[in-house]
PDB file of C-alpha atoms in Angstrom:
ATOM      1  CA  UNK A 134     125.291 108.292 109.300  1.00 54.00           C
ATOM      2  CA  UNK A 135     125.365 111.968 108.364  1.00 56.00           C
ATOM      3  CA  UNK A 136     122.733 113.214 105.950  1.00 62.00           C
ATOM      4  CA  UNK A 137     123.921 115.793 103.448  1.00 66.00           C
ATOM      5  CA  UNK A 138     121.909 118.964 103.598  1.00 76.00           C
ATOM      6  CA  UNK A 139     120.999 120.746 100.421  1.00 82.00           C
ATOM      7  CA  UNK A 140     122.115 124.317 100.034  1.00 89.00           C
ATOM      8  CA  UNK A 141     119.151 126.667 100.119  1.00 89.00           C
ATOM      9  CA  UNK A 142     118.603 130.354  99.483  1.00 92.00           C
ATOM     10  CA  UNK A 143     116.087 132.740 100.966  1.00 92.00           C
ATOM     11  CA  UNK A 144     113.933 134.765  98.580  1.00 90.00           C
ATOM     12  CA  UNK A 145     110.941 137.035  98.880  1.00 92.00           C
ATOM     13  CA  UNK A 146     108.009 136.898  96.460  1.00 90.00           C
ATOM     14  CA  UNK A 147     104.845 138.891  96.103  1.00 94.00           C
ATOM     15  CA  UNK A 148     102.050 136.374  95.614  1.00 94.00           C
ATOM     16  CA  UNK A 149      98.413 137.032  94.861  1.00 96.00           C
ATOM     17  CA  UNK A 150      96.541 136.599  98.154  1.00 96.00           C
ATOM     18  CA  UNK A 151      93.997 134.206  96.644  1.00 97.00           C
ATOM     19  CA  UNK A 152      96.781 132.011  95.265  1.00 96.00           C
ATOM     20  CA  UNK A 153      98.596 132.097  98.599  1.00 95.00           C
ATOM     21  CA  UNK A 154      95.455 131.038 100.456  1.00 96.00           C
ATOM     22  CA  UNK A 155      94.999 128.072  98.099  1.00 97.00           C
ATOM     23  CA  UNK A 156      98.638 127.078  98.561  1.00 96.00           C
ATOM     24  CA  UNK A 157      98.257 127.252 102.345  1.00 96.00           C
ATOM     25  CA  UNK A 158      95.082 125.156 102.227  1.00 97.00           C
ATOM     26  CA  UNK A 159      96.716 122.525 100.048  1.00 96.00           C
ATOM     27  CA  UNK A 160      99.869 122.361 102.183  1.00 96.00           C
ATOM     28  CA  UNK A 161      97.696 121.855 105.281  1.00 97.00           C
ATOM     29  CA  UNK A 162      95.721 119.162 103.454  1.00 96.00           C
ATOM     30  CA  UNK A 163      99.001 117.397 102.609  1.00 94.00           C
ATOM     31  CA  UNK A 164     100.189 117.882 106.182  1.00 97.00           C
ATOM     32  CA  UNK A 165     103.365 119.629 105.092  1.00 96.00           C
ATOM     33  CA  UNK A 166     104.742 123.101 105.613  1.00 96.00           C
ATOM     34  CA  UNK A 167     104.015 125.799 103.076  1.00 95.00           C
ATOM     35  CA  UNK A 168     107.765 126.121 102.463  1.00 95.00           C
ATOM     36  CA  UNK A 169     108.135 122.395 101.686  1.00 95.00           C
ATOM     37  CA  UNK A 170     105.053 122.420  99.472  1.00 95.00           C
ATOM     38  CA  UNK A 171     106.264 125.431  97.453  1.00 95.00           C
ATOM     39  CA  UNK A 172     109.687 123.767  97.054  1.00 94.00           C
ATOM     40  CA  UNK A 173     107.924 120.655  95.707  1.00 94.00           C
ATOM     41  CA  UNK A 174     106.039 122.832  93.206  1.00 95.00           C
ATOM     42  CA  UNK A 175     109.253 124.518  92.050  1.00 94.00           C
ATOM     43  CA  UNK A 176     111.038 121.164  91.801  1.00 93.00           C
ATOM     44  CA  UNK A 177     108.275 119.655  89.678  1.00 91.00           C
ATOM     45  CA  UNK A 178     108.379 122.714  87.434  1.00 94.00           C
ATOM     46  CA  UNK A 179     112.132 122.514  86.777  1.00 94.00           C
ATOM     47  CA  UNK A 180     112.141 118.709  86.412  1.00 92.00           C
ATOM     48  CA  UNK A 181     109.013 118.303  84.286  1.00 90.00           C
ATOM     49  CA  UNK A 182     106.547 121.119  83.673  1.00 92.00           C
ATOM     50  CA  UNK A 183     108.932 123.521  81.912  1.00 93.00           C
ATOM     51  CA  UNK A 184     109.790 120.783  79.390  1.00 94.00           C
ATOM     52  CA  UNK A 185     106.391 119.149  78.924  1.00 91.00           C
ATOM     53  CA  UNK A 186     105.115 121.291  76.045  1.00 90.00           C
ATOM     54  CA  UNK A 187     108.593 121.663  74.505  1.00 93.00           C
ATOM     55  CA  UNK A 188     108.885 117.897  73.978  1.00 92.00           C
ATOM     56  CA  UNK A 189     105.338 117.484  72.692  1.00 89.00           C
ATOM     57  CA  UNK A 190     103.761 115.910  75.762  1.00 88.00           C
ATOM     58  CA  UNK A 191     100.031 116.411  76.226  1.00 89.00           C
ATOM     59  CA  UNK A 192      98.038 115.463  79.299  1.00 88.00           C
ATOM     60  CA  UNK A 193      95.441 112.795  78.565  1.00 91.00           C
ATOM     61  CA  UNK A 194      92.904 111.458  81.067  1.00 93.00           C
ATOM     62  CA  UNK A 195      93.585 107.890  82.210  1.00 93.00           C
ATOM     63  CA  UNK A 196      90.219 106.503  80.979  1.00 95.00           C
ATOM     64  CA  UNK A 197      91.117 107.675  77.457  1.00 96.00           C
ATOM     65  CA  UNK A 198      94.490 105.905  77.630  1.00 94.00           C
ATOM     66  CA  UNK A 199      92.782 102.713  78.827  1.00 95.00           C
ATOM     67  CA  UNK A 200      90.251 102.892  75.972  1.00 96.00           C
ATOM     68  CA  UNK A 201      92.817 103.667  73.243  1.00 96.00           C
ATOM     69  CA  UNK A 202      95.312 101.016  74.315  1.00 96.00           C
ATOM     70  CA  UNK A 203      92.513  98.516  74.949  1.00 96.00           C
ATOM     71  CA  UNK A 204      91.322  98.782  71.320  1.00 97.00           C
ATOM     72  CA  UNK A 205      94.731  97.781  69.935  1.00 98.00           C
ATOM     73  CA  UNK A 206      95.988  94.247  69.387  1.00 98.00           C
ATOM     74  CA  UNK A 207      99.169  93.023  71.092  1.00 98.00           C
ATOM     75  CA  UNK A 208     100.923  93.060  67.698  1.00 98.00           C
ATOM     76  CA  UNK A 209      99.894  96.696  67.106  1.00 98.00           C
ATOM     77  CA  UNK A 210     101.183  97.668  70.561  1.00 98.00           C
ATOM     78  CA  UNK A 211     104.554  96.005  69.971  1.00 98.00           C
ATOM     79  CA  UNK A 212     104.799  97.515  66.470  1.00 98.00           C
ATOM     80  CA  UNK A 213     104.077 101.031  67.806  1.00 98.00           C
ATOM     81  CA  UNK A 214     106.657 100.605  70.583  1.00 98.00           C
ATOM     82  CA  UNK A 215     109.284  99.475  68.064  1.00 97.00           C
ATOM     83  CA  UNK A 216     108.509 102.037  65.351  1.00 97.00           C
ATOM     84  CA  UNK A 217     108.189 105.190  67.426  1.00 96.00           C
ATOM     85  CA  UNK A 218     108.174 104.492  71.165  1.00 95.00           C
ATOM     86  CA  UNK A 219     111.870 103.848  71.720  1.00 95.00           C
ATOM     87  CA  UNK A 220     113.074 106.871  69.735  1.00 95.00           C
ATOM     88  CA  UNK A 221     110.497 109.246  71.203  1.00 96.00           C
ATOM     89  CA  UNK A 222     111.212 108.215  74.792  1.00 95.00           C
ATOM     90  CA  UNK A 223     114.992 108.317  74.268  1.00 95.00           C
ATOM     91  CA  UNK A 224     114.824 111.754  72.618  1.00 96.00           C
ATOM     92  CA  UNK A 225     112.560 113.232  75.303  1.00 95.00           C
ATOM     93  CA  UNK A 226     114.767 111.888  78.117  1.00 95.00           C
ATOM     94  CA  UNK A 227     117.873 113.240  76.366  1.00 95.00           C
ATOM     95  CA  UNK A 228     116.278 116.673  75.846  1.00 95.00           C
ATOM     96  CA  UNK A 229     115.126 116.940  79.454  1.00 94.00           C
ATOM     97  CA  UNK A 230     118.233 115.512  81.154  1.00 95.00           C
ATOM     98  CA  UNK A 231     120.967 116.658  78.768  1.00 95.00           C
ATOM     99  CA  UNK A 232     122.484 113.190  78.386  1.00 95.00           C
ATOM    100  CA  UNK A 233     121.380 109.587  78.195  1.00 95.00           C
ATOM    101  CA  UNK A 234     122.985 107.371  80.804  1.00 96.00           C
ATOM    102  CA  UNK A 235     121.489 104.746  83.082  1.00 95.00           C
ATOM    103  CA  UNK A 236     121.303 107.248  85.951  1.00 95.00           C
ATOM    104  CA  UNK A 237     119.822 110.096  83.902  1.00 96.00           C
ATOM    105  CA  UNK A 238     117.292 107.834  82.177  1.00 96.00           C
ATOM    106  CA  UNK A 239     116.063 106.272  85.425  1.00 96.00           C
ATOM    107  CA  UNK A 240     115.814 109.704  87.027  1.00 95.00           C
ATOM    108  CA  UNK A 241     113.777 110.917  84.039  1.00 96.00           C
ATOM    109  CA  UNK A 242     111.565 107.814  84.109  1.00 96.00           C
ATOM    110  CA  UNK A 243     110.767 108.253  87.808  1.00 95.00           C
ATOM    111  CA  UNK A 244     109.894 111.933  87.298  1.00 94.00           C
ATOM    112  CA  UNK A 245     107.735 111.039  84.279  1.00 93.00           C
ATOM    113  CA  UNK A 246     105.768 108.438  86.207  1.00 94.00           C
ATOM    114  CA  UNK A 247     105.209 110.794  89.148  1.00 92.00           C
ATOM    115  CA  UNK A 248     104.169 113.621  86.791  1.00 92.00           C
ATOM    116  CA  UNK A 249     101.646 111.201  85.261  1.00 91.00           C
ATOM    117  CA  UNK A 250     100.210 110.321  88.698  1.00 90.00           C
ATOM    118  CA  UNK A 251     101.556 106.796  88.412  1.00 95.00           C
ATOM    119  CA  UNK A 252     103.028 105.169  91.515  1.00 96.00           C
ATOM    120  CA  UNK A 253     106.636 104.020  91.231  1.00 97.00           C
ATOM    121  CA  UNK A 254     108.840 102.276  93.758  1.00 97.00           C
ATOM    122  CA  UNK A 255     112.599 101.726  93.394  1.00 96.00           C
ATOM    123  CA  UNK A 256     114.381  99.219  95.635  1.00 96.00           C
ATOM    124  CA  UNK A 257     118.040  98.204  95.690  1.00 95.00           C
ATOM    125  CA  UNK A 258     118.872  94.851  97.269  1.00 96.00           C
ATOM    126  CA  UNK A 259     121.864  92.518  96.849  1.00 95.00           C
ATOM    127  CA  UNK A 260     123.165  94.519  93.884  1.00 93.00           C
ATOM    128  CA  UNK A 261     119.832  94.462  92.037  1.00 95.00           C
ATOM    129  CA  UNK A 262     117.637  97.440  91.234  1.00 96.00           C
ATOM    130  CA  UNK A 263     113.924  96.677  91.140  1.00 97.00           C
ATOM    131  CA  UNK A 264     111.364  99.158  89.847  1.00 98.00           C
ATOM    132  CA  UNK A 265     107.671  98.536  90.429  1.00 98.00           C
ATOM    133  CA  UNK A 266     105.204 100.734  88.535  1.00 97.00           C
ATOM    134  CA  UNK A 267     101.550 100.608  89.619  1.00 97.00           C
ATOM    135  CA  UNK A 268      99.325 102.120  86.945  1.00 95.00           C
ATOM    136  CA  UNK A 269      95.952 100.336  86.485  1.00 92.00           C
ATOM    137  CA  UNK A 270      95.977 101.304  82.785  1.00 96.00           C
ATOM    138  CA  UNK A 271      95.600  97.846  81.328  1.00 96.00           C
ATOM    139  CA  UNK A 272      97.650  94.998  79.941  1.00 97.00           C
ATOM    140  CA  UNK A 273      98.458  96.787  76.670  1.00 98.00           C
ATOM    141  CA  UNK A 274      99.842  99.851  78.472  1.00 97.00           C
ATOM    142  CA  UNK A 275     102.123  97.490  80.399  1.00 97.00           C
ATOM    143  CA  UNK A 276     103.131  95.674  77.201  1.00 98.00           C
ATOM    144  CA  UNK A 277     103.909  98.973  75.451  1.00 98.00           C
ATOM    145  CA  UNK A 278     106.111 100.215  78.292  1.00 97.00           C
ATOM    146  CA  UNK A 279     107.779  96.834  78.749  1.00 98.00           C
ATOM    147  CA  UNK A 280     108.656  96.830  75.044  1.00 98.00           C
ATOM    148  CA  UNK A 281     109.904 100.437  74.976  1.00 98.00           C
ATOM    149  CA  UNK A 282     111.902 100.053  78.188  1.00 98.00           C
ATOM    150  CA  UNK A 283     113.440  96.789  77.002  1.00 97.00           C
ATOM    151  CA  UNK A 284     114.510  98.435  73.724  1.00 97.00           C
ATOM    152  CA  UNK A 285     116.057 101.391  75.560  1.00 97.00           C
ATOM    153  CA  UNK A 286     117.833  99.262  78.145  1.00 97.00           C
ATOM    154  CA  UNK A 287     119.274  96.884  75.535  1.00 96.00           C
ATOM    155  CA  UNK A 288     119.871  99.172  72.508  1.00 95.00           C
ATOM    156  CA  UNK A 289     120.721 102.473  74.220  1.00 94.00           C
ATOM    157  CA  UNK A 290     121.955 101.641  77.728  1.00 96.00           C
ATOM    158  CA  UNK A 291     123.457  98.199  76.972  1.00 95.00           C
ATOM    159  CA  UNK A 292     121.752  96.699  80.030  1.00 96.00           C
ATOM    160  CA  UNK A 293     119.964  93.357  80.359  1.00 96.00           C
ATOM    161  CA  UNK A 294     116.671  93.694  82.241  1.00 97.00           C
ATOM    162  CA  UNK A 295     114.084  91.203  83.514  1.00 98.00           C
ATOM    163  CA  UNK A 296     110.430  92.256  83.176  1.00 98.00           C
ATOM    164  CA  UNK A 297     107.146  91.145  84.653  1.00 97.00           C
ATOM    165  CA  UNK A 298     103.803  92.795  83.967  1.00 97.00           C
ATOM    166  CA  UNK A 299     100.043  92.526  84.189  1.00 97.00           C
ATOM    167  CA  UNK A 300      97.048  94.815  83.644  1.00 96.00           C
ATOM    168  CA  UNK A 301      97.832  96.990  86.661  1.00 96.00           C
ATOM    169  CA  UNK A 302     101.552  96.808  87.161  1.00 97.00           C
ATOM    170  CA  UNK A 303     104.923  96.479  85.491  1.00 98.00           C
ATOM    171  CA  UNK A 304     108.173  95.629  87.223  1.00 98.00           C
ATOM    172  CA  UNK A 305     111.714  95.414  85.961  1.00 98.00           C
ATOM    173  CA  UNK A 306     114.948  94.328  87.546  1.00 97.00           C
ATOM    174  CA  UNK A 307     118.617  94.624  86.650  1.00 97.00           C
ATOM    175  CA  UNK A 308     122.016  94.295  88.319  1.00 94.00           C
ATOM    176  CA  UNK A 309     124.407  97.147  89.138  1.00 84.00           C
TER     177      UNK A 309
END
């Protein structure tokens, strides 16, 4: 099996020495090269950070999310997902990816979860894609995302999906 190599370019930057020292320290802490670490920073910027404020995203601490979602009833969660969740998520994914297809949406969703410090795992086995999202944000957060994702998969992507969720995790599965 031959792995495709990505085309790279060499550039030179002048970087504040204090910033460079912090980048070096962090790359050592992560046990990765400075070059790899800086590429990860640039990638996150072009995939997420440059769009975040343009699409109205605001960072909110996880304990606040847990508290807010925990105060709502299941009916309120489902109502919010139906009224605004589907359209907001679809529009943000479209804005950031340029189109809305199964591939572009899943790519956006994975980047969103990673940018939110939420663990996500994608497996493909016997023609089935399985996504497992570990979040520890509560049952209502799972219910909200299950509802929004189900609406997008069915109404926008025309794809039937099986869901399972609990207070710390949501998983969904669909065929190729």
